[in-house]
mmCIF file of N, CA and C in Angstrom:
data_model
loop_
_atom_site.group_PDB
_atom_site.id
_atom_site.type_symbol
_atom_site.label_atom_id
_atom_site.label_comp_id
_atom_site.label_asym_id
_atom_site.label_seq_id
_atom_site.Cartn_x
_atom_site.Cartn_y
_atom_site.Cartn_z
ATOM 1 N N UNK A 284 -16.423 19.614 17.023
ATOM 2 C CA UNK A 284 -16.273 19.573 15.874
ATOM 3 C C UNK A 284 -15.203 18.732 15.279
ATOM 4 N N UNK A 285 -15.293 18.129 13.873
ATOM 5 C CA UNK A 285 -14.352 17.524 13.493
ATOM 6 C C UNK A 285 -13.277 18.163 12.584
ATOM 7 N N UNK A 286 -13.759 19.274 12.248
ATOM 8 C CA UNK A 286 -13.233 20.140 11.165
ATOM 9 C C UNK A 286 -11.569 19.798 10.791
ATOM 10 N N UNK A 287 -11.203 19.595 9.800
ATOM 11 C CA UNK A 287 -9.765 19.285 9.544
ATOM 12 C C UNK A 287 -9.040 17.976 10.172
ATOM 13 N N UNK A 288 -9.776 17.005 10.745
ATOM 14 C CA UNK A 288 -9.346 16.053 11.105
ATOM 15 C C UNK A 288 -9.347 14.704 10.268
ATOM 16 N N UNK A 289 -8.505 14.416 9.755
ATOM 17 C CA UNK A 289 -8.685 13.378 8.720
ATOM 18 C C UNK A 289 -8.312 12.048 9.258
ATOM 19 N N UNK A 290 -8.973 10.834 8.649
ATOM 20 C CA UNK A 290 -8.670 9.691 9.168
ATOM 21 C C UNK A 290 -9.531 9.113 9.993
ATOM 22 N N UNK A 291 -10.020 7.890 9.772
ATOM 23 C CA UNK A 291 -11.189 7.348 10.818
ATOM 24 C C UNK A 291 -10.441 6.346 11.894
ATOM 25 N N UNK A 292 -11.084 6.636 13.085
ATOM 26 C CA UNK A 292 -10.488 5.650 14.347
ATOM 27 C C UNK A 292 -10.852 4.620 14.400
ATOM 28 N N UNK A 293 -11.776 4.098 13.834
ATOM 29 C CA UNK A 293 -12.340 2.908 13.712
ATOM 30 C C UNK A 293 -12.371 1.936 15.166
ATOM 31 N N UNK A 294 -12.456 3.024 16.255
ATOM 32 C CA UNK A 294 -12.846 2.220 17.479
ATOM 33 C C UNK A 294 -11.783 1.541 18.005
ATOM 34 N N UNK A 295 -10.345 2.160 17.759
ATOM 35 C CA UNK A 295 -9.164 1.451 18.065
ATOM 36 C C UNK A 295 -8.105 2.524 18.486
ATOM 37 N N UNK A 296 -6.992 2.295 19.390
ATOM 38 C CA UNK A 296 -6.179 3.162 19.817
ATOM 39 C C UNK A 296 -5.190 3.317 18.413
ATOM 40 N N UNK A 297 -4.363 4.309 18.592
ATOM 41 C CA UNK A 297 -3.378 4.741 17.624
ATOM 42 C C UNK A 297 -2.574 3.307 17.081
ATOM 43 N N UNK A 298 -2.159 2.849 17.888
ATOM 44 C CA UNK A 298 -0.938 1.772 17.878
ATOM 45 C C UNK A 298 -1.630 0.375 17.175
ATOM 46 N N UNK A 299 -2.857 0.091 17.810
ATOM 47 C CA UNK A 299 -3.620 -0.989 17.182
ATOM 48 C C UNK A 299 -3.967 -0.410 15.545
ATOM 49 N N UNK A 300 -4.676 0.730 15.408
ATOM 50 C CA UNK A 300 -4.888 1.152 13.879
ATOM 51 C C UNK A 300 -3.519 1.074 13.296
ATOM 52 N N UNK A 301 -2.592 1.426 13.335
ATOM 53 C CA UNK A 301 -1.246 1.303 12.757
ATOM 54 C C UNK A 301 -0.681 -0.013 12.573
ATOM 55 N N UNK A 302 -0.901 -0.837 13.406
ATOM 56 C CA UNK A 302 -0.613 -2.273 13.140
ATOM 57 C C UNK A 302 -1.527 -2.897 12.288
ATOM 58 N N UNK A 303 -2.713 -2.593 12.286
ATOM 59 C CA UNK A 303 -3.839 -3.379 11.748
ATOM 60 C C UNK A 303 -3.779 -2.833 10.214
ATOM 61 N N UNK A 304 -3.377 -1.646 9.972
ATOM 62 C CA UNK A 304 -3.119 -0.982 8.715
ATOM 63 C C UNK A 304 -2.008 -1.747 7.978
ATOM 64 N N UNK A 305 -0.775 -1.840 8.778
ATOM 65 C CA UNK A 305 0.169 -2.439 8.131
ATOM 66 C C UNK A 305 0.242 -3.818 7.829
ATOM 67 N N UNK A 306 -0.640 -4.451 8.706
ATOM 68 C CA UNK A 306 -1.055 -5.846 8.460
ATOM 69 C C UNK A 306 -1.890 -5.940 7.062
ATOM 70 N N UNK A 307 -2.840 -4.817 6.957
ATOM 71 C CA UNK A 307 -3.723 -5.200 5.853
ATOM 72 C C UNK A 307 -2.934 -4.777 4.522
ATOM 73 N N UNK A 308 -2.197 -3.678 4.747
ATOM 74 C CA UNK A 308 -1.180 -3.208 3.329
ATOM 75 C C UNK A 308 -0.459 -4.576 2.961
ATOM 76 N N UNK A 309 0.233 -5.080 3.875
ATOM 77 C CA UNK A 309 0.946 -6.083 3.537
ATOM 78 C C UNK A 309 0.179 -7.534 2.769
ATOM 79 N N UNK A 310 -1.158 -7.564 3.431
ATOM 80 C CA UNK A 310 -1.971 -8.678 2.648
ATOM 81 C C UNK A 310 -2.661 -8.239 1.280
ATOM 82 N N UNK A 311 -2.780 -7.081 1.222
ATOM 83 C CA UNK A 311 -3.083 -6.599 -0.411
ATOM 84 C C UNK A 311 -1.985 -6.903 -1.405
ATOM 85 N N UNK A 312 -1.003 -6.412 -0.824
ATOM 86 C CA UNK A 312 0.260 -6.434 -1.757
ATOM 87 C C UNK A 312 0.311 -7.901 -2.256
ATOM 88 N N UNK A 313 0.217 -8.810 -0.948
ATOM 89 C CA UNK A 313 0.635 -10.138 -0.957
ATOM 90 C C UNK A 313 -0.345 -11.138 -1.907
ATOM 91 N N UNK A 314 -1.685 -10.967 -1.601
ATOM 92 C CA UNK A 314 -2.930 -11.241 -2.388
ATOM 93 C C UNK A 314 -3.397 -10.759 -3.517
ATOM 94 N N UNK A 315 -3.133 -9.444 -3.264
ATOM 95 C CA UNK A 315 -3.506 -8.530 -4.475
ATOM 96 C C UNK A 315 -5.243 -8.177 -4.488
ATOM 97 N N UNK A 316 -6.102 -8.583 -3.309
ATOM 98 C CA UNK A 316 -7.069 -8.441 -3.303
ATOM 99 C C UNK A 316 -7.576 -9.263 -1.832
ATOM 100 N N UNK A 317 -8.271 -8.064 -0.878
ATOM 101 C CA UNK A 317 -8.743 -8.908 0.179
ATOM 102 C C UNK A 317 -10.172 -8.344 0.530
ATOM 103 N N UNK A 318 -11.075 -8.573 1.456
ATOM 104 C CA UNK A 318 -12.247 -8.672 1.804
ATOM 105 C C UNK A 318 -12.319 -7.734 3.038
ATOM 106 N N UNK A 319 -12.893 -6.858 3.403
ATOM 107 C CA UNK A 319 -13.012 -6.007 4.687
ATOM 108 C C UNK A 319 -14.185 -5.133 4.793
ATOM 109 N N UNK A 320 -14.149 -4.338 5.914
ATOM 110 C CA UNK A 320 -15.415 -3.468 6.163
ATOM 111 C C UNK A 320 -15.355 -2.136 5.013
ATOM 112 N N UNK A 321 -16.319 -1.804 4.926
ATOM 113 C CA UNK A 321 -16.078 -0.286 3.926
ATOM 114 C C UNK A 321 -15.375 0.972 4.047
ATOM 115 N N UNK A 322 -15.628 1.080 5.704
ATOM 116 C CA UNK A 322 -14.625 2.358 6.407
ATOM 117 C C UNK A 322 -12.966 1.964 6.115
ATOM 118 N N UNK A 323 -12.789 0.557 6.858
ATOM 119 C CA UNK A 323 -11.434 0.144 6.513
ATOM 120 C C UNK A 323 -10.709 0.124 5.154
ATOM 121 N N UNK A 324 -11.740 -0.167 4.409
ATOM 122 C CA UNK A 324 -11.121 -0.324 2.704
ATOM 123 C C UNK A 324 -10.808 1.268 2.368
ATOM 124 N N UNK A 325 -11.819 1.895 2.630
ATOM 125 C CA UNK A 325 -11.465 3.399 2.094
ATOM 126 C C UNK A 325 -10.575 3.787 2.785
ATOM 127 N N UNK A 326 -10.084 3.864 4.367
ATOM 128 C CA UNK A 326 -9.098 4.237 4.907
ATOM 129 C C UNK A 326 -7.779 3.366 4.281
ATOM 130 N N UNK A 327 -7.768 2.089 4.285
ATOM 131 C CA UNK A 327 -6.524 1.595 3.507
ATOM 132 C C UNK A 327 -6.163 1.850 2.251
ATOM 133 N N UNK A 328 -6.896 2.492 1.613
ATOM 134 C CA UNK A 328 -6.534 2.786 0.266
ATOM 135 C C UNK A 328 -5.475 3.963 0.361
ATOM 136 N N UNK A 329 -5.353 4.958 1.186
ATOM 137 C CA UNK A 329 -4.750 5.938 1.655
ATOM 138 C C UNK A 329 -3.157 5.290 1.702
ATOM 139 N N UNK A 330 -3.099 4.439 2.584
ATOM 140 C CA UNK A 330 -1.830 4.053 2.835
ATOM 141 C C UNK A 330 -1.458 2.969 1.657
ATOM 142 N N UNK A 331 -2.164 2.370 1.265
ATOM 143 C CA UNK A 331 -1.696 1.634 -0.241
ATOM 144 C C UNK A 331 -1.145 2.145 -1.375
ATOM 145 N N UNK A 332 -1.992 3.312 -1.433
ATOM 146 C CA UNK A 332 -1.539 4.229 -2.699
ATOM 147 C C UNK A 332 -0.220 4.815 -2.442
ATOM 148 N N UNK A 333 0.151 5.259 -1.300
ATOM 149 C CA UNK A 333 1.281 5.782 -0.519
ATOM 150 C C UNK A 333 2.344 5.219 -0.981
ATOM 151 N N UNK A 334 2.053 3.946 -0.726
ATOM 152 C CA UNK A 334 3.369 2.929 -0.367
ATOM 153 C C UNK A 334 3.333 2.631 -1.799
ATOM 154 N N UNK A 335 2.575 2.145 -2.545
ATOM 155 C CA UNK A 335 2.968 1.927 -4.191
ATOM 156 C C UNK A 335 3.457 2.857 -4.845
ATOM 157 N N UNK A 336 3.414 4.214 -4.728
ATOM 158 C CA UNK A 336 3.606 5.506 -5.102
ATOM 159 C C UNK A 336 5.479 5.515 -4.663
ATOM 160 N N UNK A 337 5.711 4.834 -3.635
ATOM 161 C CA UNK A 337 7.031 5.024 -3.159
ATOM 162 C C UNK A 337 7.989 3.988 -3.997
ATOM 163 N N UNK A 338 7.333 2.878 -4.313
ATOM 164 C CA UNK A 338 8.211 1.988 -5.017
ATOM 165 C C UNK A 338 7.879 2.249 -6.621
ATOM 166 N N UNK A 339 6.999 2.939 -7.185
ATOM 167 C CA UNK A 339 7.205 3.359 -8.435
ATOM 168 C C UNK A 339 7.926 4.530 -8.729
ATOM 169 N N UNK A 340 8.332 5.440 -7.707
ATOM 170 C CA UNK A 340 9.123 6.709 -7.946
ATOM 171 C C UNK A 340 10.767 6.282 -8.061
ATOM 172 N N UNK A 341 11.106 5.299 -7.843
ATOM 173 C CA UNK A 341 12.341 4.760 -7.962
ATOM 174 C C UNK A 341 12.543 3.519 -9.116
ATOM 175 N N UNK A 342 11.533 3.244 -9.818
ATOM 176 C CA UNK A 342 11.201 1.745 -10.530
ATOM 177 C C UNK A 342 12.332 2.147 -11.748
ATOM 178 N N UNK A 343 12.678 3.334 -12.312
ATOM 179 C CA UNK A 343 13.912 3.276 -13.287
ATOM 180 C C UNK A 343 15.264 3.048 -12.566
ATOM 181 N N UNK A 344 15.613 3.203 -11.344
ATOM 182 C CA UNK A 344 16.699 2.977 -10.568
ATOM 183 C C UNK A 344 16.603 1.281 -10.410
ATOM 184 N N UNK A 345 15.483 0.780 -10.032
ATOM 185 C CA UNK A 345 15.550 -0.766 -9.626
ATOM 186 C C UNK A 345 15.480 -1.493 -10.953
ATOM 187 N N UNK A 346 15.282 -0.997 -11.941
ATOM 188 C CA UNK A 346 15.408 -1.854 -13.252
ATOM 189 C C UNK A 346 16.775 -1.797 -13.708
ATOM 190 N N UNK A 347 17.555 -1.152 -13.226
ATOM 191 C CA UNK A 347 19.041 -1.092 -13.879
ATOM 192 C C UNK A 347 19.801 -2.128 -13.029
ATOM 193 N N UNK A 348 20.970 -2.835 -13.845
ATOM 194 C CA UNK A 348 21.626 -3.812 -12.987
ATOM 195 C C UNK A 348 22.302 -2.930 -11.764
ATOM 196 N N UNK A 349 22.371 -3.561 -10.619
ATOM 197 C CA UNK A 349 23.148 -3.100 -9.541
ATOM 198 C C UNK A 349 24.548 -2.420 -9.773
ATOM 199 N N UNK A 350 25.656 -2.898 -10.744
ATOM 200 C CA UNK A 350 26.547 -2.373 -10.996
ATOM 201 C C UNK A 350 26.502 -1.076 -11.856
ATOM 202 N N UNK A 351 25.392 -0.937 -12.631
ATOM 203 C CA UNK A 351 25.195 0.301 -13.080
ATOM 204 C C UNK A 351 24.833 1.608 -12.314
ATOM 205 N N UNK A 352 24.535 1.359 -11.120
ATOM 206 C CA UNK A 352 23.809 2.442 -10.441
ATOM 207 C C UNK A 352 24.875 3.274 -9.639
ATOM 208 N N UNK A 353 24.442 4.556 -9.704
ATOM 209 C CA UNK A 353 25.444 5.205 -8.921
ATOM 210 C C UNK A 353 25.207 4.946 -7.284
ATOM 211 N N UNK A 354 26.172 5.541 -6.533
ATOM 212 C CA UNK A 354 26.102 5.479 -5.145
ATOM 213 C C UNK A 354 24.790 6.111 -4.852
ATOM 214 N N UNK A 355 24.532 7.227 -5.553
ATOM 215 C CA UNK A 355 23.414 8.328 -5.394
ATOM 216 C C UNK A 355 21.888 7.517 -5.406
ATOM 217 N N UNK A 356 21.830 7.176 -6.376
ATOM 218 C CA UNK A 356 20.824 5.788 -6.938
ATOM 219 C C UNK A 356 20.546 4.994 -6.248
ATOM 220 N N UNK A 357 21.745 4.190 -5.747
ATOM 221 C CA UNK A 357 21.590 3.097 -4.602
ATOM 222 C C UNK A 357 20.913 3.399 -3.452
ATOM 223 N N UNK A 358 21.261 4.604 -2.946
ATOM 224 C CA UNK A 358 20.757 5.302 -1.569
ATOM 225 C C UNK A 358 19.284 5.575 -1.696
ATOM 226 N N UNK A 359 19.192 6.057 -3.040
ATOM 227 C CA UNK A 359 17.632 6.302 -3.166
ATOM 228 C C UNK A 359 17.068 5.124 -3.022
ATOM 229 N N UNK A 360 17.381 4.224 -3.794
ATOM 230 C CA UNK A 360 16.837 2.939 -3.955
ATOM 231 C C UNK A 360 16.502 2.272 -2.265
ATOM 232 N N UNK A 361 17.654 2.199 -1.799
ATOM 233 C CA UNK A 361 17.688 1.555 -0.778
ATOM 234 C C UNK A 361 16.600 2.461 0.544
ATOM 235 N N UNK A 362 16.449 3.524 0.378
ATOM 236 C CA UNK A 362 15.588 4.440 1.194
ATOM 237 C C UNK A 362 14.166 4.344 0.963
ATOM 238 N N UNK A 363 13.840 4.179 -0.147
ATOM 239 C CA UNK A 363 12.750 3.815 -0.819
ATOM 240 C C UNK A 363 12.065 2.529 -0.301
ATOM 241 N N UNK A 364 12.971 1.652 -0.292
ATOM 242 C CA UNK A 364 12.463 0.150 0.398
ATOM 243 C C UNK A 364 12.433 0.196 1.750
ATOM 244 N N UNK A 365 13.291 1.055 2.522
ATOM 245 C CA UNK A 365 12.885 0.985 3.821
ATOM 246 C C UNK A 365 11.646 1.809 4.274
ATOM 247 N N UNK A 366 11.573 3.071 3.428
ATOM 248 C CA UNK A 366 10.332 3.817 3.568
ATOM 249 C C UNK A 366 9.248 2.918 3.329
ATOM 250 N N UNK A 367 9.143 2.065 2.609
ATOM 251 C CA UNK A 367 8.039 0.773 1.845
ATOM 252 C C UNK A 367 7.980 -0.098 3.228
ATOM 253 N N UNK A 368 8.969 -0.529 3.409
ATOM 254 C CA UNK A 368 8.999 -1.540 4.440
ATOM 255 C C UNK A 368 8.393 -0.987 5.800
ATOM 256 N N UNK A 369 8.143 0.253 6.219
ATOM 257 C CA UNK A 369 7.218 0.473 7.266
ATOM 258 C C UNK A 369 5.696 0.304 7.306
ATOM 259 N N UNK A 370 5.573 0.232 5.947
ATOM 260 C CA UNK A 370 4.189 0.051 6.047
ATOM 261 C C UNK A 370 4.017 -1.520 5.411
ATOM 262 N N UNK A 371 4.856 -2.339 4.396
ATOM 263 C CA UNK A 371 5.088 -3.701 4.088
ATOM 264 C C UNK A 371 6.052 -4.301 5.031
ATOM 265 N N UNK A 372 5.323 -5.512 5.930
ATOM 266 C CA UNK A 372 6.095 -6.003 7.233
ATOM 267 C C UNK A 372 6.879 -7.333 6.514
ATOM 268 N N UNK A 373 6.780 -7.800 5.328
ATOM 269 C CA UNK A 373 7.235 -8.828 4.930
ATOM 270 C C UNK A 373 7.978 -8.609 3.611
ATOM 271 N N UNK A 374 9.223 -9.414 3.935
ATOM 272 C CA UNK A 374 10.231 -9.065 3.198
ATOM 273 C C UNK A 374 9.749 -9.616 1.711
ATOM 274 N N UNK A 375 9.401 -10.951 1.637
ATOM 275 C CA UNK A 375 8.901 -11.172 0.736
ATOM 276 C C UNK A 375 8.022 -10.453 -0.244
ATOM 277 N N UNK A 376 7.097 -10.203 0.514
ATOM 278 C CA UNK A 376 5.955 -9.199 -0.084
ATOM 279 C C UNK A 376 6.618 -7.861 -0.471
ATOM 280 N N UNK A 377 7.411 -7.210 0.135
ATOM 281 C CA UNK A 377 8.204 -6.169 -0.339
ATOM 282 C C UNK A 377 9.025 -6.103 -1.617
ATOM 283 N N UNK A 378 9.862 -7.374 -1.823
ATOM 284 C CA UNK A 378 10.208 -7.686 -3.359
ATOM 285 C C UNK A 378 9.335 -7.840 -4.037
ATOM 286 N N UNK A 379 8.085 -8.536 -4.061
ATOM 287 C CA UNK A 379 7.102 -8.599 -4.897
ATOM 288 C C UNK A 379 6.576 -6.971 -5.206
ATOM 289 N N UNK A 380 6.615 -6.192 -4.129
ATOM 290 C CA UNK A 380 6.136 -4.686 -4.812
ATOM 291 C C UNK A 380 6.995 -4.180 -5.441
ATOM 292 N N UNK A 381 8.240 -4.320 -5.296
ATOM 293 C CA UNK A 381 9.207 -3.570 -5.951
ATOM 294 C C UNK A 381 9.721 -4.586 -7.560
ATOM 295 N N UNK A 382 9.457 -5.423 -7.565
ATOM 296 C CA UNK A 382 9.837 -6.750 -8.536
ATOM 297 C C UNK A 382 8.958 -6.741 -9.590
ATOM 298 N N UNK A 383 7.573 -6.849 -9.139
ATOM 299 C CA UNK A 383 6.349 -7.662 -9.920
ATOM 300 C C UNK A 383 5.284 -6.275 -9.978
ATOM 301 N N UNK A 384 4.836 -5.774 -9.075
ATOM 302 C CA UNK A 384 3.678 -4.825 -9.112
ATOM 303 C C UNK A 384 4.165 -3.576 -9.359
ATOM 304 N N UNK A 385 5.270 -3.044 -8.871
ATOM 305 C CA UNK A 385 5.557 -1.381 -9.446
ATOM 306 C C UNK A 385 5.763 -1.589 -10.725
ATOM 307 N N UNK A 386 6.725 -2.383 -11.415
ATOM 308 C CA UNK A 386 6.747 -2.166 -12.843
ATOM 309 C C UNK A 386 5.175 -2.203 -13.883
ATOM 310 N N UNK A 387 4.362 -3.386 -13.298
ATOM 311 C CA UNK A 387 2.963 -3.177 -13.872
ATOM 312 C C UNK A 387 2.004 -1.856 -13.768
ATOM 313 N N UNK A 388 2.456 -1.155 -12.478
ATOM 314 C CA UNK A 388 1.639 -0.234 -12.387
ATOM 315 C C UNK A 388 2.414 1.447 -12.567
ATOM 316 N N UNK A 389 3.474 1.408 -13.161
ATOM 317 C CA UNK A 389 4.147 2.322 -13.206
ATOM 318 C C UNK A 389 3.365 3.279 -14.300
ATOM 319 N N UNK A 390 2.784 3.103 -15.454
ATOM 320 C CA UNK A 390 1.984 3.636 -16.317
ATOM 321 C C UNK A 390 0.684 4.347 -15.966
ATOM 322 N N UNK A 391 0.225 3.850 -14.892
ATOM 323 C CA UNK A 391 -0.986 4.792 -14.273
ATOM 324 C C UNK A 391 -0.590 5.762 -13.523
ATOM 325 N N UNK A 392 -1.219 7.023 -13.502
ATOM 326 C CA UNK A 392 -0.973 8.147 -13.007
ATOM 327 C C UNK A 392 -1.517 8.115 -11.371
ATOM 328 N N UNK A 393 -2.060 7.477 -11.101
ATOM 329 C CA UNK A 393 -2.420 7.070 -9.721
ATOM 330 C C UNK A 393 -3.504 6.272 -9.790
ATOM 331 N N UNK A 394 -4.246 6.045 -8.613
ATOM 332 C CA UNK A 394 -5.385 5.246 -8.220
ATOM 333 C C UNK A 394 -5.117 3.661 -8.249
ATOM 334 N N UNK A 395 -4.135 3.156 -7.631
ATOM 335 C CA UNK A 395 -3.647 1.969 -7.736
ATOM 336 C C UNK A 395 -4.607 1.163 -7.143
ATOM 337 N N UNK A 396 -5.497 1.477 -6.499
ATOM 338 C CA UNK A 396 -6.610 0.558 -5.661
ATOM 339 C C UNK A 396 -8.084 0.899 -6.159
ATOM 340 N N UNK A 397 -8.840 -0.352 -6.340
ATOM 341 C CA UNK A 397 -10.029 -0.142 -6.572
ATOM 342 C C UNK A 397 -10.994 -1.024 -5.433
ATOM 343 N N UNK A 398 -12.093 -0.009 -5.025
ATOM 344 C CA UNK A 398 -13.042 -0.444 -3.991
ATOM 345 C C UNK A 398 -14.406 -0.810 -4.545
ATOM 346 N N UNK A 399 -14.718 -2.219 -4.533
ATOM 347 C CA UNK A 399 -16.225 -2.938 -4.955
ATOM 348 C C UNK A 399 -16.844 -2.949 -3.571
ATOM 349 N N UNK A 400 -18.005 -2.459 -3.447
ATOM 350 C CA UNK A 400 -19.024 -2.726 -2.654
ATOM 351 C C UNK A 400 -19.532 -4.103 -2.767
ATOM 352 N N UNK A 401 -19.896 -4.802 -1.428
ATOM 353 C CA UNK A 401 -20.330 -6.107 -1.537
ATOM 354 C C UNK A 401 -21.826 -6.230 -0.576
ATOM 355 N N UNK A 402 -22.131 -7.300 -0.172
ATOM 356 C CA UNK A 402 -23.326 -7.640 0.477
ATOM 357 C C UNK A 402 -22.852 -7.466 1.647
ATOM 358 N N UNK A 403 -23.800 -6.885 2.848
ATOM 359 C CA UNK A 403 -23.537 -6.827 4.116
ATOM 360 C C UNK A 403 -22.829 -8.083 4.883
ATOM 361 N N UNK A 404 -22.282 -7.876 5.977
ATOM 362 C CA UNK A 404 -21.905 -9.116 6.512
ATOM 363 C C UNK A 404 -23.034 -9.837 7.284
ATOM 364 N N UNK A 405 -22.750 -11.250 7.452
ATOM 365 C CA UNK A 405 -24.140 -12.015 7.532
ATOM 366 C C UNK A 405 -24.234 -11.678 9.376
ATOM 367 N N UNK A 406 -23.300 -11.634 10.324
ATOM 368 C CA UNK A 406 -23.615 -11.665 11.584
ATOM 369 C C UNK A 406 -23.972 -10.345 11.918
ATOM 370 N N UNK A 407 -23.512 -9.086 11.491
ATOM 371 C CA UNK A 407 -23.832 -7.905 12.152
ATOM 372 C C UNK A 407 -24.321 -6.981 10.814
ATOM 373 N N UNK A 408 -24.327 -7.172 9.922
ATOM 374 C CA UNK A 408 -24.809 -6.385 8.549
ATOM 375 C C UNK A 408 -24.068 -5.544 8.631
ATOM 376 N N UNK A 409 -22.782 -5.500 9.009
ATOM 377 C CA UNK A 409 -21.774 -4.290 8.545
ATOM 378 C C UNK A 409 -21.408 -4.405 6.857
ATOM 379 N N UNK A 410 -21.611 -2.974 6.375
ATOM 380 C CA UNK A 410 -21.276 -2.664 5.081
ATOM 381 C C UNK A 410 -20.106 -3.207 4.780
ATOM 382 N N UNK A 411 -19.749 -4.293 3.575
ATOM 383 C CA UNK A 411 -18.551 -4.972 3.248
ATOM 384 C C UNK A 411 -17.928 -4.644 1.972
ATOM 385 N N UNK A 412 -16.581 -4.532 1.828
ATOM 386 C CA UNK A 412 -16.079 -4.102 0.343
ATOM 387 C C UNK A 412 -14.915 -4.927 0.051
ATOM 388 N N UNK A 413 -14.666 -5.083 -0.938
ATOM 389 C CA UNK A 413 -13.367 -5.639 -1.642
ATOM 390 C C UNK A 413 -12.559 -4.759 -2.117
ATOM 391 N N UNK A 414 -11.155 -4.724 -1.568
ATOM 392 C CA UNK A 414 -10.208 -3.751 -1.940
ATOM 393 C C UNK A 414 -9.145 -4.328 -2.930
ATOM 394 N N UNK A 415 -8.738 -3.963 -4.087
ATOM 395 C CA UNK A 415 -8.165 -4.998 -5.122
ATOM 396 C C UNK A 415 -7.162 -3.688 -5.910
ATOM 397 N N UNK A 416 -5.828 -4.294 -6.137
ATOM 398 C CA UNK A 416 -5.017 -3.344 -6.881
ATOM 399 C C UNK A 416 -5.362 -3.697 -8.261
ATOM 400 N N UNK A 417 -5.176 -2.557 -9.071
ATOM 401 C CA UNK A 417 -5.695 -2.340 -10.487
ATOM 402 C C UNK A 417 -4.234 -2.623 -11.438
ATOM 403 N N UNK A 418 -4.342 -3.704 -11.678
ATOM 404 C CA UNK A 418 -3.366 -4.155 -12.502
ATOM 405 C C UNK A 418 -3.467 -4.110 -13.896
ATOM 406 N N UNK A 419 -4.272 -3.924 -14.448
ATOM 407 C CA UNK A 419 -4.538 -3.679 -15.857
ATOM 408 C C UNK A 419 -4.545 -2.382 -16.551
#
């Protein structure tokens, strides 16, 4: 029985899964919309929302000029960027997350991503979905 075992294995080793979701989170932040299978999209939502939440939590600190931040605030910001950097593997995309995406999403109480089901994939009829950031 699979009681209390969260997360889909998707037929991959744990290291492959971790790397795949890091790449997918980075692509989602970079392009703001990606197409993948339904199962991957539903699993990706967990990682993307947590990563966005980390950037939103320190948004007030990030908006302050560097000179006005206390050492504690600066440490909190650096820590949040490092924690988000564990998932977002591209420095430019990490900067985009903290400087562009987080200010747009900070008024939302959660649910930063939207999954839209699409037509099955032509080759193997796998259920496809588009996952996108909800920026409005």
